[in-house]
Coordinates of C-alpha atoms in Angstrom, one line a residue:
M461 CA 6.7 19.3 -21.2
Y462 CA 9.9 19.0 -23.1
I463 CA 12.0 21.6 -24.9
S464 CA 15.5 21.3 -26.5
S465 CA 18.5 22.1 -24.3
G466 CA 19.1 25.3 -26.1
G467 CA 15.4 26.3 -26.4
L468 CA 13.9 29.3 -24.7
L469 CA 10.9 29.2 -22.3
T470 CA 8.2 31.7 -22.9
S471 CA 7.3 33.9 -20.0
F472 CA 3.8 32.3 -20.1
T473 CA 5.2 28.8 -19.6
R474 CA 7.5 30.0 -16.9
A475 CA 4.6 31.7 -15.1
L476 CA 2.6 28.5 -15.3
F477 CA 5.2 26.4 -13.7
G478 CA 6.1 29.1 -11.2
E479 CA 2.4 29.0 -10.2
L480 CA 2.5 25.2 -9.8
C481 CA 5.4 25.6 -7.4
N482 CA 3.5 28.2 -5.4
M483 CA 0.5 25.9 -5.2
L484 CA 2.8 23.1 -4.0
S485 CA 4.2 25.4 -1.3
K486 CA 3.6 22.7 1.3
S487 CA 6.7 21.0 -0.2
Y488 CA 9.0 22.0 2.6
S489 CA 12.6 22.7 2.1
L490 CA 15.5 20.4 3.0
T491 CA 16.3 22.5 6.0
E492 CA 12.7 22.4 7.3
I493 CA 12.5 18.6 6.9
Q494 CA 15.8 18.2 8.7
R495 CA 14.4 20.3 11.6
R496 CA 11.3 18.1 11.8
I497 CA 13.6 15.0 11.8
D498 CA 15.5 16.4 14.7
E499 CA 12.3 17.0 16.6
V500 CA 11.2 13.4 16.1
K501 CA 14.6 12.1 17.0
L502 CA 14.6 14.0 20.3
F503 CA 11.3 12.5 21.2
L504 CA 12.3 9.0 20.2
S505 CA 15.6 9.2 22.1
V506 CA 13.5 9.2 25.3
T507 CA 10.6 6.9 24.3
L508 CA 12.1 4.4 21.8
S509 CA 13.0 2.0 24.7
I510 CA 9.3 1.3 25.1
A511 CA 8.9 0.4 21.4
N512 CA 12.0 -1.8 21.5
A513 CA 10.9 -3.8 24.5
H514 CA 10.0 -7.3 23.4
T515 CA 6.5 -8.5 24.5
V516 CA 7.9 -12.1 24.7
E517 CA 10.2 -10.9 27.5
F518 CA 7.5 -8.9 29.3
Y519 CA 7.5 -10.9 32.5
T520 CA 11.0 -12.4 32.4
Q521 CA 12.5 -9.0 32.1
D522 CA 9.9 -7.3 34.4
V523 CA 9.3 -4.7 31.7
W524 CA 6.5 -2.9 33.4
N525 CA 8.4 -2.0 36.5
R526 CA 11.5 -1.1 34.5
F527 CA 9.7 1.6 32.4
M528 CA 6.6 2.5 34.3
A529 CA 6.0 4.4 37.6
V530 CA 2.2 4.5 37.1
P531 CA -0.4 1.8 37.4
P532 CA -1.8 0.1 34.3
H533 CA -5.4 1.5 34.9
E534 CA -4.1 5.1 34.8
V535 CA -2.5 4.4 31.4
L536 CA -5.6 2.8 30.0
S537 CA -8.0 5.4 31.4
T538 CA -5.9 8.3 30.0
L539 CA -5.7 6.6 26.6
G540 CA -9.4 5.9 26.6
S541 CA -10.4 9.4 27.5
A542 CA -12.4 11.2 24.8
T543 CA -10.9 14.6 25.7
D544 CA -7.8 16.1 24.2
Q545 CA -5.8 15.4 27.3
Q546 CA -5.0 19.0 27.7
R547 CA -4.7 20.1 31.3
E548 CA -6.8 22.9 32.5
P549 CA -4.9 26.2 33.1
G550 CA -3.7 26.3 36.7
H551 CA -4.0 22.6 37.2
K552 CA -1.0 21.2 39.0
A553 CA 0.0 17.6 39.3
K554 CA 1.0 16.5 42.7
E555 CA 4.7 17.1 43.3
Q556 CA 5.8 15.6 40.0
P557 CA 9.6 15.3 39.4
R558 CA 11.2 17.0 36.4
T559 CA 10.2 15.2 33.3
T560 CA 10.9 15.0 29.6
F561 CA 7.9 13.8 27.5
G562 CA 6.4 12.4 30.6
F563 CA 9.5 10.4 31.7
C564 CA 11.3 11.2 34.9
N565 CA 14.7 12.7 34.2
D566 CA 16.2 10.8 37.2
T567 CA 14.7 7.3 36.8
N568 CA 13.8 7.3 33.1
R569 CA 10.4 5.8 34.1
L570 CA 7.0 7.1 32.9
V571 CA 5.3 9.3 35.5
D572 CA 3.0 11.5 33.4
V573 CA 0.9 9.6 30.8
C574 CA -0.9 12.8 29.6
E575 CA 2.4 14.5 28.8
L576 CA 3.6 11.5 26.8
L577 CA 0.4 11.3 24.8
Q578 CA 0.5 15.0 23.9
A579 CA 4.1 14.7 22.8
A580 CA 3.4 11.6 20.7
K581 CA 0.6 13.4 18.9
A582 CA 2.8 16.4 18.3
H583 CA 5.6 14.3 16.8
S584 CA 3.4 12.2 14.4
L585 CA 3.2 13.2 10.8
P586 CA -0.2 15.0 11.2
G587 CA 1.1 16.8 14.3
L588 CA 4.3 17.9 12.5
G589 CA 2.2 19.3 9.6
V590 CA 4.5 18.2 6.9
C591 CA 2.1 16.3 4.7
M592 CA 0.0 17.3 1.8
S593 CA -3.4 15.9 1.3
R594 CA -4.2 14.0 -1.9
D595 CA -6.8 16.6 -2.9
E596 CA -4.2 19.4 -2.6
L597 CA -1.8 17.6 -4.8
L598 CA -4.5 16.8 -7.4
Q599 CA -5.8 20.3 -7.5
A600 CA -2.4 21.8 -8.0
L601 CA -1.6 19.4 -10.8
R602 CA -5.0 19.8 -12.5
E603 CA -5.0 23.6 -12.3
N604 CA -1.5 23.7 -13.8
R605 CA -2.6 21.4 -16.7
S606 CA -5.8 23.4 -17.3
K607 CA -4.0 26.7 -17.6
S608 CA -1.3 25.3 -19.9
G609 CA -4.0 24.1 -22.3
A610 CA -2.8 20.5 -22.1
P611 CA -5.5 17.9 -22.8
P612 CA -6.8 16.0 -19.7
A613 CA -5.6 12.6 -18.9
E614 CA -7.4 9.9 -20.9
I615 CA -10.0 8.3 -18.7
G616 CA -12.0 5.3 -19.8
A617 CA -15.2 4.0 -18.4
E618 CA -15.6 4.1 -14.6
L619 CA -14.6 0.5 -13.8
E620 CA -16.3 -1.0 -10.8
T621 CA -13.2 -2.1 -8.9
D622 CA -15.3 -3.7 -6.1
E623 CA -16.1 -6.4 -8.7
F624 CA -12.4 -7.4 -8.9
M625 CA -10.9 -6.7 -5.5
N626 CA -11.8 -6.2 -1.8
S627 CA -12.8 -2.8 -0.4
K628 CA -9.3 -2.1 1.0
K629 CA -7.5 -2.8 -2.3
S630 CA -10.3 -1.0 -4.3
H631 CA -9.8 2.1 -2.2
E632 CA -6.0 2.0 -2.6
V633 CA -6.0 1.4 -6.3
Q634 CA -8.6 4.1 -7.2
S635 CA -6.9 6.7 -4.9
M636 CA -3.4 6.0 -6.1
S637 CA -4.1 5.5 -9.8
E638 CA -5.7 9.0 -10.1
V639 CA -2.6 10.5 -8.7
V640 CA -0.3 8.4 -10.9
A641 CA -2.3 9.4 -14.0
C642 CA -2.0 13.1 -13.1
L643 CA 1.8 12.7 -12.6
A644 CA 2.1 11.0 -15.9
Q645 CA 0.1 13.8 -17.5
R646 CA 2.2 16.4 -15.7
C647 CA 5.4 14.8 -17.0
R648 CA 4.0 14.2 -20.5
V649 CA 4.7 10.4 -20.3
K650 CA 2.6 7.4 -21.2
Q651 CA 4.6 4.7 -19.5
V652 CA 4.4 3.5 -15.8
I653 CA 6.7 1.1 -14.1
D654 CA 5.0 -0.6 -11.2
V655 CA 7.6 -2.1 -8.8
G656 CA 6.5 -4.9 -6.6
S657 CA 3.3 -5.1 -8.7
G658 CA 2.1 -8.4 -7.1
K659 CA -0.9 -9.7 -9.0
G660 CA -1.3 -6.5 -10.9
Y661 CA -4.2 -4.8 -9.3
L662 CA -2.8 -1.3 -9.7
S663 CA -1.2 -2.0 -13.1
S664 CA -4.4 -3.4 -14.6
F665 CA -6.4 -0.5 -13.4
L666 CA -3.9 2.1 -14.7
S667 CA -3.9 0.4 -18.1
L668 CA -7.7 -0.1 -18.5
Q669 CA -8.9 3.1 -16.8
Y670 CA -6.2 5.6 -18.0
G671 CA -4.8 4.0 -21.1
L672 CA -1.2 4.0 -19.7
Q673 CA 1.3 1.5 -20.8
V674 CA 2.3 -0.3 -17.6
Y675 CA 5.2 -2.6 -16.9
G676 CA 4.6 -4.5 -13.6
I677 CA 7.8 -5.9 -12.1
D678 CA 7.7 -8.5 -9.3
S679 CA 10.3 -10.8 -8.0
S680 CA 7.8 -13.7 -7.5
S681 CA 6.9 -15.7 -10.6
T682 CA 3.8 -16.8 -8.8
N683 CA 2.6 -13.2 -8.6
T684 CA 3.5 -12.5 -12.2
H685 CA 1.5 -15.5 -13.3
G686 CA -1.4 -14.2 -11.1
A687 CA -1.1 -10.8 -12.9
H688 CA -1.3 -12.5 -16.3
E689 CA -4.3 -14.5 -15.1
R690 CA -6.0 -11.3 -13.8
N691 CA -5.4 -9.6 -17.1
R692 CA -7.0 -12.5 -19.0
K693 CA -10.1 -12.3 -16.8
L694 CA -10.4 -8.6 -17.3
K695 CA -10.4 -9.2 -21.1
K696 CA -13.2 -11.7 -20.5
F697 CA -15.2 -9.1 -18.6
S698 CA -14.7 -6.7 -21.5
R699 CA -16.0 -9.3 -24.0
A700 CA -19.0 -10.1 -21.7
Y701 CA -20.1 -6.5 -21.7
Q702 CA -19.6 -6.2 -25.5
K703 CA -21.8 -9.3 -26.1
H704 CA -24.6 -8.0 -23.8
N705 CA -24.5 -4.5 -25.4
K706 CA -24.9 -6.0 -28.9
A707 CA -27.9 -8.0 -27.8
V708 CA -29.4 -4.9 -26.2
R709 CA -29.0 -2.9 -29.4
G710 CA -30.5 -5.7 -31.5
Q711 CA -33.7 -5.7 -29.4
G712 CA -34.3 -1.9 -29.6
E713 CA -37.5 -0.9 -27.7
A714 CA -38.4 -4.4 -26.9
V715 CA -35.6 -4.7 -24.4
T716 CA -37.2 -4.8 -20.9
Y717 CA -35.0 -7.5 -19.2
S718 CA -32.0 -7.1 -17.1
P719 CA -28.5 -8.6 -17.7
Q720 CA -29.2 -11.0 -14.9
E721 CA -32.4 -12.3 -16.5
E722 CA -30.8 -12.5 -19.9
L723 CA -28.0 -14.9 -18.6
R724 CA -30.3 -17.9 -18.1
E725 CA -28.4 -21.2 -18.3
I726 CA -29.1 -23.1 -21.5
K727 CA -26.1 -25.3 -22.3
P728 CA -23.7 -25.8 -19.5
G729 CA -20.2 -26.7 -20.5
T730 CA -16.6 -25.8 -19.8
D731 CA -13.9 -23.8 -21.5
G732 CA -10.2 -24.5 -21.3
D733 CA -10.0 -23.1 -17.7
N734 CA -12.7 -25.4 -16.4
E735 CA -15.2 -22.5 -16.0
V736 CA -18.9 -23.2 -16.3
L737 CA -20.3 -21.5 -19.4
H738 CA -23.8 -20.4 -20.3
D739 CA -25.4 -19.5 -23.7
D740 CA -27.0 -16.1 -23.5
G741 CA -28.5 -16.3 -27.0
A742 CA -25.8 -14.2 -28.5
G743 CA -22.8 -16.3 -27.6
I744 CA -21.1 -18.3 -24.8
V745 CA -20.7 -16.5 -21.5
S746 CA -18.7 -17.7 -18.5
Q747 CA -19.8 -17.3 -14.9
E748 CA -17.1 -14.6 -14.5
E749 CA -18.6 -12.7 -17.4
E750 CA -22.0 -13.1 -15.9
K751 CA -20.7 -11.6 -12.6
V752 CA -19.3 -8.6 -14.3
L753 CA -22.4 -7.9 -16.3
I754 CA -24.3 -7.6 -13.0
G755 CA -21.6 -5.1 -11.9
F756 CA -22.2 -2.9 -14.9
S757 CA -25.9 -2.6 -14.3
D758 CA -25.8 1.2 -14.1
V759 CA -24.5 1.5 -17.7
N760 CA -26.9 -1.2 -18.9
V761 CA -29.9 0.5 -17.4
A762 CA -29.0 3.7 -19.2
V763 CA -29.0 1.8 -22.5
E764 CA -32.1 -0.2 -21.8
R765 CA -34.3 2.9 -21.0
N766 CA -33.7 4.4 -24.4
S767 CA -35.2 3.1 -27.6
E768 CA -32.2 4.3 -29.5
P769 CA -28.6 3.5 -28.7
N770 CA -27.0 6.2 -26.6
P771 CA -23.6 7.2 -28.1
E772 CA -22.4 8.9 -24.9
T773 CA -23.1 5.9 -22.7
D774 CA -21.6 3.5 -25.2
E775 CA -18.4 5.6 -25.5
L776 CA -18.1 5.9 -21.8
Y777 CA -17.7 2.2 -21.3
L778 CA -16.2 1.1 -24.7
S779 CA -13.3 3.5 -24.4
A780 CA -11.9 1.3 -21.6
L781 CA -12.2 -2.0 -23.4
S782 CA -9.4 -3.7 -25.2
V783 CA -9.2 -3.2 -29.0
D784 CA -10.0 -6.8 -29.9
V785 CA -13.5 -6.6 -28.5
L786 CA -14.4 -3.3 -30.2
Q787 CA -14.4 -4.5 -33.8
P788 CA -17.9 -4.8 -35.3
T789 CA -18.7 -8.3 -36.6
S790 CA -20.0 -8.7 -40.1
P791 CA -22.7 -11.3 -41.0
R792 CA -21.1 -14.6 -41.8
V793 CA -20.8 -15.3 -45.5
P794 CA -19.3 -18.6 -46.8
P795 CA -15.8 -17.8 -48.1
G796 CA -16.7 -19.3 -51.5
Q797 CA -19.4 -16.6 -52.1
L798 CA -17.0 -13.7 -51.4
S799 CA -15.7 -11.7 -54.3
A800 CA -11.9 -11.3 -54.8
E801 CA -12.2 -7.7 -53.8
E802 CA -14.1 -8.6 -50.6
R803 CA -11.6 -11.3 -49.7
E804 CA -8.7 -8.8 -50.0
R805 CA -10.5 -6.2 -47.9
R806 CA -11.1 -8.7 -45.2
K807 CA -7.5 -9.9 -45.3
T808 CA -6.4 -6.4 -44.8
E809 CA -8.8 -5.8 -41.9
N810 CA -7.6 -9.0 -40.2
M811 CA -4.0 -7.9 -40.5
E812 CA -4.8 -4.5 -39.1
R813 CA -6.8 -6.1 -36.3
K814 CA -4.0 -8.4 -35.3
A815 CA -1.6 -5.5 -35.2
Q816 CA -4.0 -3.6 -32.9
N817 CA -4.4 -6.7 -30.7
R818 CA -0.7 -6.9 -30.3
A819 CA -0.5 -3.3 -29.3
A820 CA -3.4 -3.7 -26.8
S821 CA -1.9 -6.8 -25.3
V822 CA 1.2 -4.9 -24.1
M823 CA -0.7 -2.1 -22.3
F824 CA 0.0 -4.1 -19.2
S825 CA 3.1 -6.3 -19.2
P826 CA 3.9 -8.3 -16.1
L827 CA 7.6 -9.1 -15.7
T828 CA 9.5 -11.3 -13.2
S829 CA 12.7 -9.8 -11.9
Y830 CA 14.5 -8.8 -8.7
V831 CA 15.3 -5.2 -9.0
T832 CA 17.6 -2.8 -7.2
A833 CA 19.0 0.7 -7.8
E834 CA 21.6 -0.9 -10.0
T835 CA 19.1 -2.7 -12.2
E836 CA 19.3 -1.6 -15.9
L837 CA 15.6 -1.0 -16.7
R838 CA 16.3 -1.0 -20.4
E839 CA 17.6 -4.5 -20.2
L840 CA 14.2 -5.5 -18.8
I841 CA 12.0 -3.3 -21.0
N842 CA 13.2 -2.9 -24.6
E843 CA 10.5 -0.4 -25.4
L844 CA 11.2 1.8 -22.3
E845 CA 10.6 5.5 -22.7
D846 CA 10.4 8.2 -20.0
A847 CA 8.1 6.9 -17.3
V848 CA 6.6 7.3 -13.9
M849 CA 7.8 4.8 -11.3
V850 CA 5.2 3.6 -8.7
G851 CA 5.0 1.2 -5.8
L852 CA 1.9 0.3 -3.9
H853 CA 2.8 -1.1 -0.5
T854 CA 6.3 -2.2 -1.5
C855 CA 7.7 -4.4 1.2
G856 CA 10.7 -3.7 3.4
D857 CA 13.8 -2.5 1.5
L858 CA 12.0 -2.4 -1.9
A859 CA 10.4 1.0 -1.0
P860 CA 13.8 2.7 -0.5
S861 CA 15.2 0.8 -3.5
T862 CA 12.4 2.3 -5.5
L863 CA 13.5 5.8 -4.5
R864 CA 17.1 5.0 -5.3
M865 CA 16.1 3.8 -8.7
F866 CA 14.1 7.0 -9.3
V867 CA 17.1 9.1 -8.5
A868 CA 19.6 7.0 -10.5
K869 CA 17.6 6.5 -13.7
P870 CA 17.3 9.6 -16.0
E871 CA 14.4 7.9 -17.8
L872 CA 12.2 8.1 -14.6
A873 CA 10.4 11.4 -14.5
S874 CA 8.4 11.0 -11.4
V875 CA 7.9 8.6 -8.5
C876 CA 5.0 7.7 -6.2
S877 CA 6.0 5.2 -3.5
V878 CA 3.9 3.8 -0.7
G879 CA 5.9 1.4 1.5
C880 CA 5.0 -1.1 4.2
C881 CA 6.5 -3.9 6.4
Y882 CA 8.9 -1.6 8.2
H883 CA 10.0 -4.6 10.3
L884 CA 11.7 -6.1 7.2
L885 CA 13.8 -3.0 6.6
S886 CA 17.6 -3.5 6.9
E887 CA 19.3 -1.0 9.1
E888 CA 22.9 0.1 8.4
F889 CA 23.8 1.1 12.0
D890 CA 21.7 -1.4 14.1
P891 CA 24.4 -3.3 16.1
A892 CA 21.9 -6.2 16.6
G893 CA 20.8 -6.3 13.0
Q894 CA 22.2 -8.2 10.0
E895 CA 25.2 -6.6 8.3
C896 CA 24.5 -4.8 5.0
L897 CA 26.6 -2.7 2.7
P898 CA 26.7 1.0 3.2
G899 CA 24.3 2.8 0.8
V900 CA 22.3 -0.4 0.2
C901 CA 20.4 -0.7 3.5
G902 CA 16.8 0.4 3.8
F903 CA 17.3 2.7 6.7
P904 CA 18.5 5.3 7.0
L905 CA 18.2 6.5 3.4
S906 CA 19.1 10.1 3.8
Q907 CA 22.7 11.3 4.1
Y908 CA 21.5 13.5 7.0
L909 CA 20.6 10.5 9.2
R910 CA 23.4 8.3 7.9
D911 CA 25.9 11.0 9.1
Q912 CA 24.4 10.6 12.6
S913 CA 24.5 6.7 12.4
W914 CA 20.9 6.7 13.6
F915 CA 19.0 3.4 14.0
C916 CA 15.6 2.4 15.4
G917 CA 15.9 -1.3 16.1
R918 CA 13.8 -4.2 14.9
N919 CA 11.2 -4.2 17.7
A920 CA 10.7 -0.5 17.2
R921 CA 10.1 -1.0 13.5
M922 CA 7.7 -3.8 14.3
S923 CA 5.9 -1.3 16.5
A924 CA 5.8 1.1 13.6
C925 CA 3.6 -1.3 11.7
L926 CA 0.8 -1.0 14.3
A927 CA -2.3 0.8 13.2
L928 CA -3.3 3.5 15.8
E929 CA -6.5 4.5 14.0
R930 CA -7.8 0.9 13.9
V931 CA -6.8 0.1 17.5
S932 CA -8.5 3.3 18.7
L933 CA -11.7 1.9 17.3
G934 CA -11.4 -1.4 19.0
Q935 CA -9.9 -3.3 16.1
G936 CA -7.1 -4.1 18.5
I937 CA -4.2 -6.4 19.2
Q938 CA -4.7 -10.1 20.0
M939 CA -3.7 -9.6 23.7
E940 CA -4.5 -13.2 24.7
S941 CA -2.0 -14.6 22.3
L942 CA 0.7 -12.2 23.4
F943 CA -0.1 -13.0 27.1
Y944 CA 0.2 -16.7 26.3
R945 CA 3.6 -16.3 24.7
A946 CA 5.0 -14.1 27.5
V947 CA 4.0 -16.7 30.2
L948 CA 5.4 -19.5 28.0
H949 CA 8.7 -17.7 28.1
V950 CA 8.6 -17.7 31.9
I951 CA 8.0 -21.5 31.8
L952 CA 10.9 -21.9 29.4
R953 CA 13.1 -19.9 31.6
D954 CA 12.2 -21.8 34.8
H955 CA 12.2 -25.3 33.4
Y956 CA 14.3 -25.4 30.2
S957 CA 17.6 -24.1 29.2
S958 CA 16.5 -23.3 25.6
F959 CA 14.3 -20.2 26.3
K960 CA 16.8 -18.2 24.2
S961 CA 16.7 -20.7 21.4
E962 CA 16.6 -19.6 17.8
K963 CA 13.6 -21.9 17.3
R964 CA 10.3 -20.1 17.0
V965 CA 7.0 -21.2 18.5
G966 CA 5.1 -19.9 15.4
N967 CA 1.3 -19.7 15.2
V968 CA 0.3 -22.4 17.6
Y969 CA -2.2 -20.1 19.4
S970 CA -4.8 -20.3 16.6
K971 CA -4.9 -24.1 17.0
A972 CA -4.8 -24.2 20.8
K973 CA -8.0 -24.9 22.8
S974 CA -6.7 -23.6 26.1
F975 CA -3.5 -22.3 27.7
V976 CA -2.5 -25.8 28.7
D977 CA -3.0 -27.0 25.1
Y978 CA -1.0 -24.0 23.9
V979 CA 2.0 -24.8 26.1
R980 CA 1.9 -28.5 25.1
R981 CA 1.8 -27.6 21.4
A982 CA 4.6 -25.1 21.8
L983 CA 6.9 -27.5 23.8
S984 CA 6.3 -30.2 21.1
K985 CA 7.2 -27.7 18.3
L986 CA 10.4 -26.7 20.2
E987 CA 11.2 -30.4 20.7
L988 CA 11.3 -30.1 24.5
D989 CA 10.3 -32.7 27.1
E990 CA 6.7 -32.2 28.0
S991 CA 6.8 -34.7 30.9
K992 CA 8.6 -32.2 33.1
L993 CA 5.3 -30.3 33.7
S994 CA 1.8 -31.5 34.6
D995 CA -1.3 -29.8 33.4
S996 CA -1.8 -28.3 36.8
D997 CA 1.7 -26.9 36.8
I998 CA 1.1 -25.2 33.5
Q999 CA -2.3 -23.8 34.6
D1000 CA -0.7 -22.4 37.8
Y1001 CA 1.6 -20.3 35.7
H1002 CA -1.4 -18.9 33.8
D1003 CA -3.2 -18.2 37.1
T1004 CA -0.2 -16.5 38.6
Y1005 CA 0.2 -14.0 35.8
A1006 CA -3.4 -13.5 34.9
P1007 CA -3.8 -10.6 37.3
R1008 CA -1.0 -8.8 35.5
R1009 CA -2.5 -9.0 32.1
G1010 CA -3.5 -5.4 32.5
E1011 CA 0.2 -4.4 32.5
M1012 CA 0.7 -6.0 29.1
H1013 CA -2.4 -4.5 27.7
A1014 CA -1.4 -1.0 28.9
F1015 CA 2.2 -1.3 27.7
N1016 CA 1.2 -2.5 24.2
M1017 CA -1.3 0.4 23.9
L1018 CA 1.6 2.8 24.6
K1019 CA 3.5 1.0 21.8
V1020 CA 0.6 1.7 19.5
T1021 CA 0.7 5.3 20.5
L1022 CA 4.3 5.6 19.5
A1023 CA 3.9 3.8 16.2
P1024 CA 3.0 6.9 14.1
C1025 CA 6.1 8.7 15.4
I1026 CA 8.5 5.8 14.4
E1027 CA 6.7 5.5 11.0
G1028 CA 7.0 9.3 10.6
L1029 CA 10.8 9.2 11.1
I1030 CA 11.2 6.5 8.5
L1031 CA 9.1 8.4 6.0
L1032 CA 10.8 11.8 6.8
D1033 CA 14.1 10.1 6.1
R1034 CA 12.9 9.1 2.7
L1035 CA 11.6 12.5 1.9
C1036 CA 14.9 14.0 3.2
Y1037 CA 16.7 11.7 0.7
L1038 CA 14.8 13.2 -2.2
K1039 CA 15.3 16.7 -0.9
E1040 CA 19.0 16.1 -0.9
Q1041 CA 19.0 15.5 -4.7
E1042 CA 19.8 18.5 -6.8
D1043 CA 17.8 17.5 -9.9
L1044 CA 14.4 17.3 -8.2
S1045 CA 11.9 20.1 -8.7
F1046 CA 9.3 18.8 -6.2
S1047 CA 9.1 16.2 -3.4
A1048 CA 6.5 15.7 -0.7
L1049 CA 4.8 13.3 1.7
V1050 CA 1.1 12.9 0.6
Q1051 CA -1.6 11.1 2.5
L1052 CA -3.3 9.0 -0.2
F1053 CA -5.5 6.7 1.7
D1054 CA -8.0 6.6 4.6
P1055 CA -5.9 5.2 7.5
L1056 CA -8.9 3.2 8.7
L1057 CA -9.0 1.3 5.4
S1058 CA -5.3 1.3 4.7
P1059 CA -3.0 2.1 7.7
R1060 CA 0.1 2.6 5.5
C1061 CA -1.5 5.6 3.9
Y1062 CA 1.4 7.9 3.0
A1063 CA 3.1 8.2 -0.3
V1064 CA 6.6 9.7 -1.1
I1065 CA 6.2 11.6 -4.3
G1066 CA 8.9 13.2 -6.4
L1067 CA 9.2 15.1 -9.7
K1068 CA 12.5 15.6 -11.6
S1069 CA 13.7 18.8 -13.2
N1070 CA 16.2 17.5 -15.8
G1071 CA 17.9 20.0 -18.0
D1072 CA 15.5 19.5 -20.9
R1073 CA 12.3 19.1 -18.8
V1074 CA 10.3 22.1 -17.8
S1075 CA 9.2 22.0 -14.2
C1076 CA 9.3 23.8 -10.9

């Protein structure tokens, strides 16, 4: 809602927005977020060395004995226990030394696995209790909208996203787009800027489903081309449904066939994109259109079971289609038989239709550009108005850059950012990392952590990408490939001087038929002399370390256990950054996705309270 700078808010309006703030009470204060950050930092100051240990050096650096004072089977059995790992009252461990989070204060080695697991759970985002659920956020935004009398967000037909994307992407797009649409409605804006838009999955859905004008920005021209191609196909899907619907209406009560039966092949051919076409009796239909007609069977059945057209069913779907496919077609009459008045009328209609088509075509506009907080958005988007900025799994530094853009650009009213690929973040204070300019690095983002010169380290950020929920269900790490690589490192240390070479082995494991074959391929890729070792020499290394595979398995499972804590610190840092800004009315971490389907499931959400914008 907007008012002039000198306008007065009614008590009713103030009450409504005050009520929204109350409902969003899970939006913790800056001080509270800083306290949670301190708690996670204290935990990681003791445990981060495990996450930063490199698996490649597991045997060459004797990692297990450096950090562990318990056997591997104890770690694995404790991790695999179905109980909550809480000790019974009165239970005493046998003469345990003084510990912090399970690590001995004297030796810094792990002696109490149960204590470590309890601490890890308490210092994850769910354990800290700082996140809102998606439903809580949506309820608060909708209740506020309802009481203010604002119209609901425009929603088109329920598009079947499973027809166009895999189940993971479908879940992400549907879950996030509803939140983005509510934020746009809350801020009274119609434009969305999708940063790192890729092939336009989210952008296309926001445009078709919610009628928002979306600008998708991606640095890859290949992705932008893919987004254009995707938009073209969606228009074909729209036309396919329109053709089928007209055929159904023309048949009336006689319609007893399904869309699948209707699309019998009569005249195969190709269009300009080399797609096989079929004649359905009403026009030419491509195989892609045939596929989407099958996906819209629920709507079609509702039409077919009624002798008369159903306006509600028709409107449900047609409201989502592009304007160019909604125009009714008149019976063809030779131009020479038209009266002057009719010719003029049709000319006017054609001009209006072309104008509408141009408007529809810009509902989703893919753009190719590398953007940072300094990027002038108005130079990229001439028609830019106030907008919501979004990013679905923006990679590495792009997620913090999105938040910096949101803070720096007055035209951005809200932000919804889900990041990923933490290992690609640049760190300002990591002595082993690449140098980056202050205030430009991806971590830390908040002034609070920057003042403390905090850093995680690349291996720890790699660990943050591990998916605890998936691993817990057996969708685990490829232990054999890690084992192969660690033993190869021993061979390189013992027989070659290049085991610290910058050259990478790469993905030779997927091509190898055995450990011996793996080592041969790796040595070849590293351009090392294979003749130094016989096959039996290589196999002896495998057999020597095979009994110690359990150590590597247990150690990597501990890394997985720490992953949510490291991710939590990275996300709390981003939230803290928003809390540090004076012109924000609301900011929170919100769990948008099911972590089993989409492990990077948390969004950083912010709303501005500019001088002329009414908000919390």
